[in-house]
Structure formats: structure tokens, C-alpha cells
mmCIF file of C-alpha atoms in Angstrom:
data_model
loop_
_atom_site.group_PDB
_atom_site.id
_atom_site.type_symbol
_atom_site.label_atom_id
_atom_site.label_comp_id
_atom_site.label_asym_id
_atom_site.label_seq_id
_atom_site.Cartn_x
_atom_site.Cartn_y
_atom_site.Cartn_z
ATOM 1 C CA MET A 1 -9.418 -18.025 22.965
ATOM 2 C CA ASP A 2 -7.780 -14.911 24.337
ATOM 3 C CA ASN A 3 -9.042 -11.693 22.725
ATOM 4 C CA ASN A 4 -5.480 -10.740 21.813
ATOM 5 C CA GLN A 5 -5.219 -13.901 19.704
ATOM 6 C CA LYS A 6 -8.434 -13.346 17.770
ATOM 7 C CA SER A 7 -8.366 -12.157 14.188
ATOM 8 C CA ILE A 8 -9.582 -8.651 13.449
ATOM 9 C CA ASN A 9 -12.115 -10.257 11.101
ATOM 10 C CA GLU A 10 -13.917 -11.717 14.144
ATOM 11 C CA PHE A 11 -14.529 -8.237 15.587
ATOM 12 C CA LEU A 12 -15.628 -6.372 12.465
ATOM 13 C CA PRO A 13 -18.792 -7.280 10.534
ATOM 14 C CA PRO A 14 -17.968 -7.483 6.797
ATOM 15 C CA GLU A 15 -20.233 -4.517 5.998
ATOM 16 C CA LEU A 16 -18.394 -2.345 8.525
ATOM 17 C CA LEU A 17 -15.025 -3.531 7.258
ATOM 18 C CA GLN A 18 -15.954 -2.554 3.716
ATOM 19 C CA ALA A 19 -17.225 0.865 4.847
ATOM 20 C CA ILE A 20 -13.934 1.526 6.679
ATOM 21 C CA LEU A 21 -11.700 0.424 3.831
ATOM 22 C CA LEU A 22 -13.603 2.552 1.326
ATOM 23 C CA ARG A 23 -12.381 5.607 3.251
ATOM 24 C CA VAL A 24 -8.708 4.610 3.163
ATOM 25 C CA PRO A 25 -6.613 6.334 0.445
ATOM 26 C CA ALA A 26 -5.564 4.053 -2.407
ATOM 27 C CA LYS A 27 -1.836 4.245 -1.682
ATOM 28 C CA HIS A 28 -2.448 2.978 1.884
ATOM 29 C CA LEU A 29 -4.759 0.148 0.801
ATOM 30 C CA LEU A 30 -2.109 -1.800 -1.094
ATOM 31 C CA PRO A 31 -0.107 -2.914 2.003
ATOM 32 C CA LEU A 32 -3.386 -3.708 3.807
ATOM 33 C CA ARG A 33 -3.960 -6.558 1.364
ATOM 34 C CA PHE A 34 -1.481 -8.605 3.388
ATOM 35 C CA VAL A 35 -3.410 -8.380 6.677
ATOM 36 C CA SER A 36 -5.400 -11.520 5.858
ATOM 37 C CA LYS A 37 -6.798 -13.560 2.994
ATOM 38 C CA LEU A 38 -10.155 -11.863 3.454
ATOM 39 C CA TRP A 39 -8.639 -8.394 3.162
ATOM 40 C CA LEU A 40 -6.658 -9.450 0.113
ATOM 41 C CA SER A 41 -9.798 -10.803 -1.545
ATOM 42 C CA LEU A 42 -11.852 -7.732 -0.645
ATOM 43 C CA ILE A 43 -9.377 -5.010 -1.630
ATOM 44 C CA SER A 44 -8.441 -6.763 -4.886
ATOM 45 C CA HIS A 45 -12.018 -7.407 -5.987
ATOM 46 C CA PRO A 46 -13.134 -5.442 -9.091
ATOM 47 C CA THR A 47 -16.396 -4.362 -7.457
ATOM 48 C CA PHE A 48 -14.651 -2.985 -4.377
ATOM 49 C CA VAL A 49 -12.154 -1.189 -6.621
ATOM 50 C CA GLU A 50 -15.050 0.434 -8.491
ATOM 51 C CA PHE A 51 -16.795 1.448 -5.248
ATOM 52 C CA HIS A 52 -13.528 2.910 -3.984
ATOM 53 C CA ILE A 53 -12.999 4.952 -7.175
ATOM 54 C CA HIS A 54 -16.457 6.512 -6.907
ATOM 55 C CA HIS A 55 -16.039 7.207 -3.196
ATOM 56 C CA THR A 56 -12.621 8.810 -3.502
ATOM 57 C CA SER A 57 -13.586 10.910 -6.522
ATOM 58 C CA ALA A 58 -16.476 12.395 -4.546
ATOM 59 C CA PHE A 59 -14.904 12.838 -1.111
ATOM 60 C CA THR A 60 -11.117 12.772 -1.445
ATOM 61 C CA ALA A 61 -8.843 15.644 -2.406
ATOM 62 C CA PRO A 62 -6.898 14.987 -5.609
ATOM 63 C CA SER A 63 -3.129 14.936 -5.929
ATOM 64 C CA TYR A 64 -0.959 17.105 -8.161
ATOM 65 C CA PHE A 65 1.046 14.905 -10.543
ATOM 66 C CA PHE A 66 4.094 16.447 -12.220
ATOM 67 C CA THR A 67 7.249 15.830 -14.220
ATOM 68 C CA HIS A 68 10.172 18.235 -14.434
ATOM 69 C CA ARG A 69 13.224 18.086 -16.643
ATOM 70 C CA ASP A 70 15.405 15.144 -15.587
ATOM 71 C CA GLN A 71 13.906 14.766 -12.104
ATOM 72 C CA PRO A 72 11.789 11.689 -11.233
ATOM 73 C CA VAL A 73 8.035 12.034 -11.677
ATOM 74 C CA GLY A 74 5.988 12.553 -8.536
ATOM 75 C CA SER A 75 2.847 13.961 -6.967
ATOM 76 C CA VAL A 76 1.850 16.311 -4.177
ATOM 77 C CA ASP A 77 -0.833 15.102 -1.749
ATOM 78 C CA LEU A 78 -2.830 18.332 -1.556
ATOM 79 C CA HIS A 79 -5.043 17.250 1.346
ATOM 80 C CA GLU A 80 -2.052 16.240 3.441
ATOM 81 C CA LEU A 81 -0.296 19.481 2.552
ATOM 82 C CA PHE A 82 -3.086 21.818 3.614
ATOM 83 C CA HIS A 83 -4.879 19.808 6.301
ATOM 84 C CA GLY A 84 -2.348 17.346 7.686
ATOM 85 C CA GLY A 85 0.287 19.742 8.920
ATOM 86 C CA ALA A 86 2.802 18.494 6.361
ATOM 87 C CA THR A 87 5.458 20.498 4.563
ATOM 88 C CA LEU A 88 5.711 20.597 0.810
ATOM 89 C CA GLY A 89 8.797 18.401 0.949
ATOM 90 C CA THR A 90 7.138 15.650 3.007
ATOM 91 C CA SER A 91 3.935 15.692 0.946
ATOM 92 C CA ILE A 92 5.776 14.941 -2.315
ATOM 93 C CA GLU A 93 5.774 11.286 -3.355
ATOM 94 C CA LYS A 94 8.198 10.214 -6.090
ATOM 95 C CA PHE A 95 7.462 7.307 -8.413
ATOM 96 C CA SER A 96 9.516 4.855 -10.414
ATOM 97 C CA LEU A 97 8.606 4.941 -14.076
ATOM 98 C CA PRO A 98 7.160 1.721 -15.574
ATOM 99 C CA PHE A 99 9.614 1.718 -18.460
ATOM 100 C CA GLN A 100 13.348 2.007 -18.999
ATOM 101 C CA TRP A 101 14.774 5.455 -19.552
ATOM 102 C CA LYS A 102 18.213 6.920 -19.941
ATOM 103 C CA LYS A 103 19.713 9.776 -17.978
ATOM 104 C CA ASN A 104 18.754 13.235 -19.256
ATOM 105 C CA THR A 105 15.760 11.892 -21.208
ATOM 106 C CA LEU A 106 12.891 12.697 -18.810
ATOM 107 C CA SER A 107 12.640 16.095 -20.476
ATOM 108 C CA ASN A 108 11.082 14.131 -23.368
ATOM 109 C CA LEU A 109 8.163 13.118 -21.130
ATOM 110 C CA LEU A 110 4.990 15.227 -21.137
ATOM 111 C CA VAL A 111 1.802 14.907 -19.071
ATOM 112 C CA LEU A 112 -1.358 14.957 -21.187
ATOM 113 C CA GLY A 113 -4.127 14.334 -18.646
ATOM 114 C CA SER A 114 -5.617 11.877 -16.179
ATOM 115 C CA CYS A 115 -8.611 9.592 -15.738
ATOM 116 C CA ARG A 116 -9.673 7.382 -12.792
ATOM 117 C CA GLY A 117 -6.186 7.290 -11.276
ATOM 118 C CA PHE A 118 -4.364 6.850 -14.582
ATOM 119 C CA VAL A 119 -2.108 9.520 -16.044
ATOM 120 C CA LEU A 120 -1.529 9.856 -19.775
ATOM 121 C CA LEU A 121 2.092 10.521 -20.728
ATOM 122 C CA HIS A 122 3.592 11.381 -24.110
ATOM 123 C CA HIS A 123 7.167 10.375 -24.907
ATOM 124 C CA TYR A 124 8.973 11.622 -27.967
ATOM 125 C CA GLU A 125 12.198 10.501 -29.626
ATOM 126 C CA PRO A 126 11.017 7.762 -29.858
ATOM 127 C CA TYR A 127 7.324 8.647 -30.000
ATOM 128 C CA TYR A 128 4.752 6.698 -28.009
ATOM 129 C CA ILE A 129 2.063 7.102 -25.338
ATOM 130 C CA ILE A 130 2.070 5.620 -21.833
ATOM 131 C CA LEU A 131 -1.121 5.089 -19.823
ATOM 132 C CA TRP A 132 -0.043 4.475 -16.237
ATOM 133 C CA ASN A 133 -1.486 4.147 -12.730
ATOM 134 C CA PRO A 134 1.327 5.226 -10.345
ATOM 135 C CA VAL A 135 -0.327 3.443 -7.389
ATOM 136 C CA THR A 136 -0.930 -0.017 -8.888
ATOM 137 C CA GLN A 137 1.808 0.311 -11.542
ATOM 138 C CA SER A 138 -0.697 -0.958 -14.105
ATOM 139 C CA HIS A 139 0.368 0.515 -17.450
ATOM 140 C CA LYS A 140 0.341 0.160 -21.216
ATOM 141 C CA LYS A 141 2.731 1.483 -23.845
ATOM 142 C CA ILE A 142 0.890 2.546 -27.012
ATOM 143 C CA SER A 143 2.429 3.279 -30.403
ATOM 144 C CA TYR A 144 0.954 6.039 -32.524
ATOM 145 C CA TYR A 145 -1.212 4.953 -35.440
ATOM 146 C CA ASN A 146 1.102 6.671 -37.922
ATOM 147 C CA GLN A 147 4.616 7.641 -36.876
ATOM 148 C CA ASN A 148 5.014 9.764 -40.021
ATOM 149 C CA VAL A 149 2.498 12.379 -38.822
ATOM 150 C CA VAL A 150 3.587 12.471 -35.177
ATOM 151 C CA ASN A 151 5.019 15.773 -34.017
ATOM 152 C CA TYR A 152 3.952 17.113 -30.646
ATOM 153 C CA LYS A 153 4.245 20.713 -31.852
ATOM 154 C CA ASN A 154 1.653 19.955 -34.540
ATOM 155 C CA SER A 155 -0.796 18.194 -32.237
ATOM 156 C CA ILE A 156 -4.224 19.735 -31.744
ATOM 157 C CA LEU A 157 -6.091 17.387 -29.406
ATOM 158 C CA GLN A 158 -4.970 14.737 -26.957
ATOM 159 C CA GLY A 159 -6.909 13.267 -24.058
ATOM 160 C CA ILE A 160 -7.994 10.197 -22.104
ATOM 161 C CA GLY A 161 -11.530 9.197 -21.131
ATOM 162 C CA TYR A 162 -13.412 6.229 -19.687
ATOM 163 C CA ASP A 163 -16.370 4.493 -21.358
ATOM 164 C CA ALA A 164 -18.295 2.994 -18.431
ATOM 165 C CA SER A 165 -20.655 1.071 -20.723
ATOM 166 C CA ASN A 166 -17.750 -1.068 -21.986
ATOM 167 C CA ASP A 167 -15.263 -0.676 -19.134
ATOM 168 C CA ASP A 168 -12.905 0.810 -21.700
ATOM 169 C CA TYR A 169 -10.309 3.578 -21.648
ATOM 170 C CA VAL A 170 -10.329 5.708 -24.794
ATOM 171 C CA ILE A 171 -7.453 7.910 -25.964
ATOM 172 C CA VAL A 172 -8.214 10.670 -28.466
ATOM 173 C CA ILE A 173 -5.554 12.310 -30.609
ATOM 174 C CA ALA A 174 -5.553 14.609 -33.619
ATOM 175 C CA PHE A 175 -2.803 16.340 -35.572
ATOM 176 C CA LYS A 176 -3.010 19.173 -38.062
ATOM 177 C CA LYS A 177 -4.372 18.079 -41.449
ATOM 178 C CA ASN A 178 -5.204 14.595 -40.102
ATOM 179 C CA GLN A 179 -8.526 13.053 -39.166
ATOM 180 C CA PRO A 180 -9.025 12.637 -35.383
ATOM 181 C CA ARG A 181 -8.529 9.101 -34.126
ATOM 182 C CA CYS A 182 -9.200 7.216 -30.923
ATOM 183 C CA PHE A 183 -7.494 4.242 -29.318
ATOM 184 C CA SER A 184 -9.509 1.638 -27.410
ATOM 185 C CA LEU A 185 -7.799 -0.306 -24.634
ATOM 186 C CA ARG A 186 -10.404 -3.055 -25.015
ATOM 187 C CA THR A 187 -9.748 -3.677 -28.697
ATOM 188 C CA ASN A 188 -6.103 -2.569 -28.543
ATOM 189 C CA SER A 189 -6.529 -0.667 -31.797
ATOM 190 C CA TRP A 190 -6.851 2.781 -33.381
ATOM 191 C CA THR A 191 -10.022 3.786 -35.238
ATOM 192 C CA ASN A 192 -11.123 6.900 -37.114
ATOM 193 C CA ILE A 193 -13.567 9.313 -35.510
ATOM 194 C CA ASP A 194 -16.097 9.565 -38.316
ATOM 195 C CA VAL A 195 -18.243 12.378 -36.856
ATOM 196 C CA ALA A 196 -16.509 15.675 -37.620
ATOM 197 C CA PRO A 197 -16.054 18.318 -34.882
ATOM 198 C CA PRO A 198 -18.561 21.227 -34.934
ATOM 199 C CA THR A 199 -15.692 23.574 -35.899
ATOM 200 C CA PRO A 200 -12.761 22.579 -38.134
ATOM 201 C CA LEU A 201 -9.862 21.837 -35.783
ATOM 202 C CA ILE A 202 -7.329 23.547 -38.019
ATOM 203 C CA THR A 203 -9.032 26.918 -37.419
ATOM 204 C CA GLN A 204 -8.541 26.772 -33.639
ATOM 205 C CA GLU A 205 -5.528 26.714 -31.350
ATOM 206 C CA PHE A 206 -6.522 24.245 -28.663
ATOM 207 C CA LYS A 207 -4.626 23.354 -25.536
ATOM 208 C CA PRO A 208 -3.804 19.737 -26.407
ATOM 209 C CA GLU A 209 -4.446 18.374 -22.905
ATOM 210 C CA GLY A 210 -8.059 17.310 -22.461
ATOM 211 C CA LEU A 211 -10.069 17.214 -19.217
ATOM 212 C CA PHE A 212 -12.239 14.138 -18.624
ATOM 213 C CA PHE A 213 -15.559 14.904 -16.928
ATOM 214 C CA ASN A 214 -19.092 13.494 -17.074
ATOM 215 C CA GLY A 215 -18.244 10.866 -19.687
ATOM 216 C CA ALA A 216 -16.559 13.297 -22.087
ATOM 217 C CA ILE A 217 -13.167 14.859 -22.795
ATOM 218 C CA HIS A 218 -13.086 18.678 -22.853
ATOM 219 C CA TRP A 219 -10.649 21.034 -24.602
ATOM 220 C CA LEU A 220 -10.202 24.793 -24.343
ATOM 221 C CA SER A 221 -8.857 27.038 -27.105
ATOM 222 C CA TYR A 222 -5.950 29.437 -26.661
ATOM 223 C CA ARG A 223 -7.666 32.103 -28.731
ATOM 224 C CA ARG A 224 -9.219 35.003 -26.880
ATOM 225 C CA ASN A 225 -12.147 35.240 -29.301
ATOM 226 C CA ASN A 226 -13.040 31.558 -28.900
ATOM 227 C CA GLN A 227 -16.683 31.112 -27.929
ATOM 228 C CA ASP A 228 -16.892 27.413 -27.018
ATOM 229 C CA ILE A 229 -15.446 24.442 -25.165
ATOM 230 C CA LEU A 230 -14.968 21.456 -27.478
ATOM 231 C CA ILE A 231 -16.108 18.119 -26.011
ATOM 232 C CA PHE A 232 -15.901 14.489 -27.137
ATOM 233 C CA ASP A 233 -18.342 11.881 -25.810
ATOM 234 C CA VAL A 234 -16.239 8.725 -25.331
ATOM 235 C CA ARG A 235 -19.236 6.351 -25.548
ATOM 236 C CA LYS A 236 -20.981 7.864 -28.567
ATOM 237 C CA ARG A 237 -17.647 8.768 -30.219
ATOM 238 C CA ARG A 238 -18.848 12.189 -31.327
ATOM 239 C CA PHE A 239 -17.955 15.860 -30.820
ATOM 240 C CA SER A 240 -20.096 18.742 -29.591
ATOM 241 C CA LYS A 241 -19.485 22.052 -27.809
ATOM 242 C CA ILE A 242 -20.433 24.107 -24.766
ATOM 243 C CA PRO A 243 -20.605 27.935 -25.048
ATOM 244 C CA LEU A 244 -18.406 29.956 -22.690
ATOM 245 C CA PRO A 245 -19.891 32.618 -20.362
ATOM 246 C CA GLU A 246 -20.902 35.707 -22.350
ATOM 247 C CA GLN A 247 -19.493 38.045 -19.684
ATOM 248 C CA ARG A 248 -15.908 36.878 -20.176
ATOM 249 C CA LEU A 249 -15.224 38.687 -23.465
ATOM 250 C CA ARG A 250 -12.506 40.979 -22.065
ATOM 251 C CA TRP A 251 -10.729 38.159 -20.242
ATOM 252 C CA TRP A 252 -8.331 35.403 -21.276
ATOM 253 C CA SER A 253 -9.573 31.877 -20.618
ATOM 254 C CA SER A 254 -6.819 29.751 -19.131
ATOM 255 C CA GLU A 255 -7.718 26.314 -17.902
ATOM 256 C CA LEU A 256 -10.594 23.863 -17.409
ATOM 257 C CA VAL A 257 -10.906 22.218 -13.987
ATOM 258 C CA ILE A 258 -13.436 20.319 -11.876
ATOM 259 C CA LEU A 259 -14.639 22.103 -8.733
ATOM 260 C CA GLY A 260 -17.229 20.648 -6.385
ATOM 261 C CA GLY A 261 -18.390 18.134 -8.985
ATOM 262 C CA CYS A 262 -18.926 20.814 -11.652
ATOM 263 C CA LEU A 263 -17.024 21.914 -14.732
ATOM 264 C CA ALA A 264 -15.179 25.156 -13.977
ATOM 265 C CA LEU A 265 -13.022 27.649 -15.849
ATOM 266 C CA ASN A 266 -10.341 30.167 -14.888
ATOM 267 C CA PHE A 267 -10.194 33.596 -16.549
ATOM 268 C CA PHE A 268 -7.289 36.052 -16.333
ATOM 269 C CA ASN A 269 -7.245 39.817 -16.645
ATOM 270 C CA TYR A 270 -3.785 40.914 -17.773
ATOM 271 C CA GLY A 271 -4.555 44.623 -17.610
ATOM 272 C CA ASP A 272 -3.693 47.035 -14.816
ATOM 273 C CA ASP A 273 -6.309 45.393 -12.620
ATOM 274 C CA LYS A 274 -4.755 41.905 -12.504
ATOM 275 C CA ARG A 275 -7.347 39.397 -11.324
ATOM 276 C CA THR A 276 -8.407 35.795 -11.783
ATOM 277 C CA GLN A 277 -12.072 34.848 -12.014
ATOM 278 C CA ILE A 278 -13.334 31.305 -11.499
ATOM 279 C CA TRP A 279 -16.600 30.440 -13.257
ATOM 280 C CA VAL A 280 -18.570 27.250 -12.576
ATOM 281 C CA LEU A 281 -21.058 25.534 -14.897
ATOM 282 C CA LYS A 282 -23.604 24.520 -12.251
ATOM 283 C CA GLU A 283 -25.782 22.552 -14.699
ATOM 284 C CA TYR A 284 -23.797 20.601 -17.275
ATOM 285 C CA LYS A 285 -24.263 21.769 -20.895
ATOM 286 C CA VAL A 286 -26.627 24.570 -19.811
ATOM 287 C CA PRO A 287 -24.891 27.855 -20.780
ATOM 288 C CA SER A 288 -27.192 29.996 -18.646
ATOM 289 C CA SER A 289 -25.921 28.169 -15.531
ATOM 290 C CA TRP A 290 -22.405 29.673 -15.797
ATOM 291 C CA THR A 291 -21.839 31.387 -12.443
ATOM 292 C CA LEU A 292 -18.994 33.572 -11.212
ATOM 293 C CA LEU A 293 -18.143 32.099 -7.814
ATOM 294 C CA TYR A 294 -14.669 33.419 -6.934
ATOM 295 C CA GLU A 295 -12.418 36.314 -7.788
ATOM 296 C CA ILE A 296 -8.778 36.491 -6.693
ATOM 297 C CA PRO A 297 -6.718 39.717 -6.814
ATOM 298 C CA HIS A 298 -3.885 37.967 -8.705
ATOM 299 C CA HIS A 299 -3.485 36.780 -12.282
ATOM 300 C CA CYS A 300 -2.208 33.353 -13.399
ATOM 301 C CA VAL A 301 -3.997 31.521 -10.575
ATOM 302 C CA HIS A 302 -5.132 28.007 -11.528
ATOM 303 C CA SER A 303 -7.726 26.447 -9.219
ATOM 304 C CA LEU A 304 -7.211 22.776 -8.326
ATOM 305 C CA PHE A 305 -10.010 21.702 -5.984
ATOM 306 C CA LEU A 306 -12.503 22.887 -3.371
ATOM 307 C CA SER A 307 -11.541 22.250 0.235
ATOM 308 C CA ASN A 308 -14.635 21.500 2.339
ATOM 309 C CA TYR A 309 -16.626 23.570 -0.200
ATOM 310 C CA SER A 310 -15.585 26.732 1.627
ATOM 311 C CA ASP A 311 -11.937 27.220 0.675
ATOM 312 C CA PHE A 312 -10.164 26.320 -2.548
ATOM 313 C CA ILE A 313 -6.621 25.266 -3.400
ATOM 314 C CA VAL A 314 -4.770 26.824 -6.344
ATOM 315 C CA VAL A 315 -1.433 26.863 -8.123
ATOM 316 C CA ASP A 316 -0.362 30.503 -8.178
ATOM 317 C CA ARG A 317 1.955 30.570 -11.178
ATOM 318 C CA ALA A 318 2.605 34.300 -10.874
ATOM 319 C CA ASN A 319 3.950 33.992 -7.312
ATOM 320 C CA ASN A 320 5.342 30.425 -7.548
ATOM 321 C CA ASN A 321 3.394 28.753 -4.768
ATOM 322 C CA PHE A 322 0.486 26.518 -3.832
ATOM 323 C CA ALA A 323 -2.117 28.573 -1.967
ATOM 324 C CA LYS A 324 -5.466 28.266 -0.220
ATOM 325 C CA TYR A 325 -8.086 31.012 -0.565
ATOM 326 C CA ASN A 326 -11.506 31.535 0.985
ATOM 327 C CA LEU A 327 -14.621 32.455 -0.974
ATOM 328 C CA GLU A 328 -13.876 36.154 -0.527
ATOM 329 C CA GLY A 329 -10.565 35.794 -2.363
ATOM 330 C CA GLU A 330 -8.428 36.147 0.776
ATOM 331 C CA ARG A 331 -5.284 34.019 0.867
ATOM 332 C CA LEU A 332 -5.200 31.784 3.951
ATOM 333 C CA GLN A 333 -2.115 29.591 3.372
ATOM 334 C CA CYS A 334 0.680 29.217 0.875
ATOM 335 C CA PHE A 335 3.650 26.922 0.262
ATOM 336 C CA GLU A 336 6.600 27.981 -1.858
ATOM 337 C CA TYR A 337 7.727 25.281 -4.272
ATOM 338 C CA LEU A 338 10.803 26.802 -5.900
ATOM 339 C CA ASP A 339 13.188 24.800 -3.691
ATOM 340 C CA TYR A 340 11.721 21.382 -4.419
ATOM 341 C CA GLY A 341 13.036 20.630 -7.889
ATOM 342 C CA PHE A 342 9.982 21.331 -10.040
ATOM 343 C CA LEU A 343 8.103 24.294 -11.461
ATOM 344 C CA PRO A 344 4.362 24.050 -12.190
ATOM 345 C CA LEU A 345 4.974 27.117 -14.364
ATOM 346 C CA GLU A 346 6.029 24.677 -17.059
ATOM 347 C CA TYR A 347 2.493 23.220 -17.262
ATOM 348 C CA ASN A 348 3.842 19.655 -17.253
ATOM 349 C CA SER A 349 1.360 18.472 -14.672
ATOM 350 C CA THR A 350 -2.176 17.286 -14.041
ATOM 351 C CA VAL A 351 -4.601 16.892 -11.153
ATOM 352 C CA TYR A 352 -5.494 13.253 -10.538
ATOM 353 C CA THR A 353 -7.133 11.122 -7.859
ATOM 354 C CA PRO A 354 -5.043 8.038 -6.932
ATOM 355 C CA SER A 355 -6.977 4.798 -7.358
ATOM 356 C CA LEU A 356 -6.670 0.996 -7.360
ATOM 357 C CA ALA A 357 -7.783 0.759 -10.997
ATOM 358 C CA THR A 358 -6.092 -1.639 -13.374
ATOM 359 C CA LEU A 359 -6.319 -1.754 -17.147
ATOM 360 C CA PRO A 360 -9.165 -3.812 -18.668
ATOM 361 C CA SER A 361 -8.378 -7.090 -20.330
ATOM 362 C CA CYS A 362 -8.472 -7.434 -24.112
ATOM 363 C CA ASP A 363 -9.193 -11.161 -23.791
ATOM 364 C CA LYS A 364 -12.917 -11.899 -24.270
ATOM 365 C CA LYS A 365 -12.857 -15.077 -22.168
ATOM 366 C CA LYS A 366 -11.136 -13.301 -19.289
ATOM 367 C CA ARG A 367 -13.602 -10.408 -19.547
ATOM 368 C CA LYS A 368 -16.518 -12.860 -19.292
ATOM 369 C CA ASN A 369 -15.023 -14.470 -16.183
ATOM 370 C CA GLU A 370 -14.462 -11.045 -14.624
ATOM 371 C CA ALA A 371 -18.123 -10.188 -15.197
ATOM 372 C CA ILE A 372 -19.272 -13.428 -13.544
ATOM 373 C CA VAL A 373 -17.062 -12.825 -10.520
ATOM 374 C CA LYS A 374 -18.319 -9.259 -10.266
ATOM 375 C CA ASP A 375 -21.968 -10.364 -10.301
ATOM 376 C CA ASP A 376 -21.370 -13.051 -7.671
ATOM 377 C CA TRP A 377 -19.686 -10.707 -5.204
ATOM 378 C CA ASN A 378 -22.083 -10.070 -2.311
ATOM 379 C CA HIS A 379 -22.237 -9.722 1.456
ATOM 380 C CA LYS A 380 -22.885 -13.427 1.944
ATOM 381 C CA GLU A 381 -19.500 -14.291 0.463
ATOM 382 C CA LEU A 382 -17.890 -11.631 2.600
ATOM 383 C CA LYS A 383 -19.437 -13.142 5.708
ATOM 384 C CA GLN A 384 -18.208 -16.616 4.771
ATOM 385 C CA GLY A 385 -14.758 -15.196 4.156
ATOM 386 C CA SER A 386 -14.850 -13.479 7.537
ATOM 387 C CA GLU A 387 -15.576 -16.771 9.278
ATOM 388 C CA GLN A 388 -12.850 -18.640 7.414
ATOM 389 C CA GLY A 389 -10.307 -15.835 7.037
ATOM 390 C CA SER A 390 -6.921 -16.221 8.663
ATOM 391 C CA ASN A 391 -3.536 -14.661 8.321
ATOM 392 C CA PRO A 392 -1.643 -15.986 5.285
#
């Protein structure tokens, strides 16, 4: 047979094929499923999807997901923007929403967080929650447990986390004067959170949007005198807290982020000496490991991710741009975003890593079959598929 007529599967060992595909961004993997039956089977397999999520979360730059007024939702590919020679306009990807909406109603849509490629959206009038993967379009519309208490202005906590022990996505929500509750995708039901938070929620003014990290959802208080980060373990279903750095007493805490695989925090100084400090918790839940890594001579700078662990990308809300700084606080690059139809100043955004994840099944029989398939997936099957694979 002529080499030009041979399938690509005959040239690539299955192990090498898997290693290559693990490095391909999620949004580019979907069309690759149609190369051959083998590729379709490999890319769609739950175990490969899980490997890909872990690989991309560790080595791939996240995207900046946003909504703005009545404009379509979209995201900015931050790696492409700062390393691929793209412009801000060409690095923006717009998405079609997974539900029907009327003109001039997108202003009712708020972004509450992200987890493993899913974004959590809140819609009001009517009130409900949407958990949605923009890449795979996998989504679920969730009604609140009690519509009579729902008012976004009265909400205290909202967030999304992933319980790896049960392959379950957990949504946490609490309103003033109401017991915190969580929603399980596996059971498709709301339950009370019986373990009370370490501090009564009514006494704090939390930013409702939670940050999922290390198996827990984290919330930061608006109050300047707040001493702790509130956390919720999604597997144990209990609250605890992490003390803030002692040295930050004269600063305003602004936002929790993940930098270089560690929990990090931005602090602003609104005085005459306007600066932003970025502190990193090098050892999780160890207060003494808080370390001041970066200081930028601007206020209202929100860090997004580390670029090659030497430069970091931020949203500069004071100057209305995306910017890249080095460790010395020197600005290296910036992209103005005022002309592109959205304003991160409105805080209706989240950092997320696109993935191939789909929502878990609530059906016990289907879950059992998925587990069997996952256990049986090995290199021997891949090799057999490589020998038999052909274009569909």
C-alpha cells in the first residue's frame, strides 16, 4: 500500500497518540473526533477526558469567561492573546447559550464561578441556576430549593465544586436568615448543610462568588477587618477557615485566585501610594506560608494566572486593559478592551479552563456501566483499535 493511502493510526503508536492529544486544547479536540473511529473512541472516553482535565489544569493557561449586558457570552484565550501574536478581537470566542432567551434579557445573567470547564450562571426573573460547559455544551438548568427566599441582592454564598470521590458536582448557596444548602448533580436534589460555618454568615459581607481549589470552595469577605477566608469542603460537607496574612491589616483584600497551583490573594492600597500586592499561600491551610510575591504600582489589578512562572497576566480594572507584568512589577504588554463590547470592571466574569467534561449521570445503572468501561480502558484496547481503526 502506498504510504499516502495509509491511515495515520498505522504510523503512530497508541501511547504516542494519546500523549499528543493530551496536549491539544479542548476546543480543538472536538473536531478531531471525526478523524477516525479510533480517535472518536479515544477522545470521547471518560478516562481520557479525566487525564486531559488534569493535564490542562496544570499546564494550560485558563480563559477569561464573561457576560456583558445584552451582548453574547464569550471568553478570551489568554495564552493566545499574550503568546500567539493575536489581537484582543481575534482571541475572543463567542458562545451560543444552551437555553432560550429574549432580546435585552442577558443583563439578567450573572457569572458565579467555574469548575473543571463548567461555568455557573445565575438567571433572575425567572430565577434559576445554569451549570454549563461552553465547549461540550453539556448543561443543566437547576431550580432554587425555595423560590420565596431567592433574591440575588440578599445572597451571601454561592459556588460550585467537584467531589472526586463520587464524581459529583456540588453547588452551594446561602441567603440571609436561611440555612446554607447544597445541590448534588448525582442525586439531583438540594440538602441542608448541617455543620454550621465557624462564623455566623449574617455577620459578614462575603463576595458571593466562590473559588474552587483543592477540593473546597473559598469565599472572601468585603469587610476590611475580616481575618479569614471561609472554605467549604465539598466531600465532607463542612465549613472551616484560613487566616489571612497578618501584614495586610492596612490593605483592602479584593479577590481570591489560583497562581502556580497555589491559593493567592490580591490586596489594594487606596491611599496616596496606590499599589496592588499579590500574596500566595505556598502551603495550603498553613497561615505562616503566606508570602508576598509581587507588588504592582497600580491599584485595582486582579491577577489571573502565571505565565511560564516568570510573568503574570492581570485584569487592570483601573486602566481598563489586560496586562502582563514581570516579577519586578514592570508592565511588559497590555491590550485595551474598551472597544470590544464588554467591561471586566463589572465583575461579571470568571477564569476557567476549557475542558471536555460532561455532567455525571443520575442513573445508577448507567453509572455502573460507566465505571466498568473506565476500568477496562487500557493500552491493549487502544492497540487493537489502532489495528482495526479506519475512517468512518
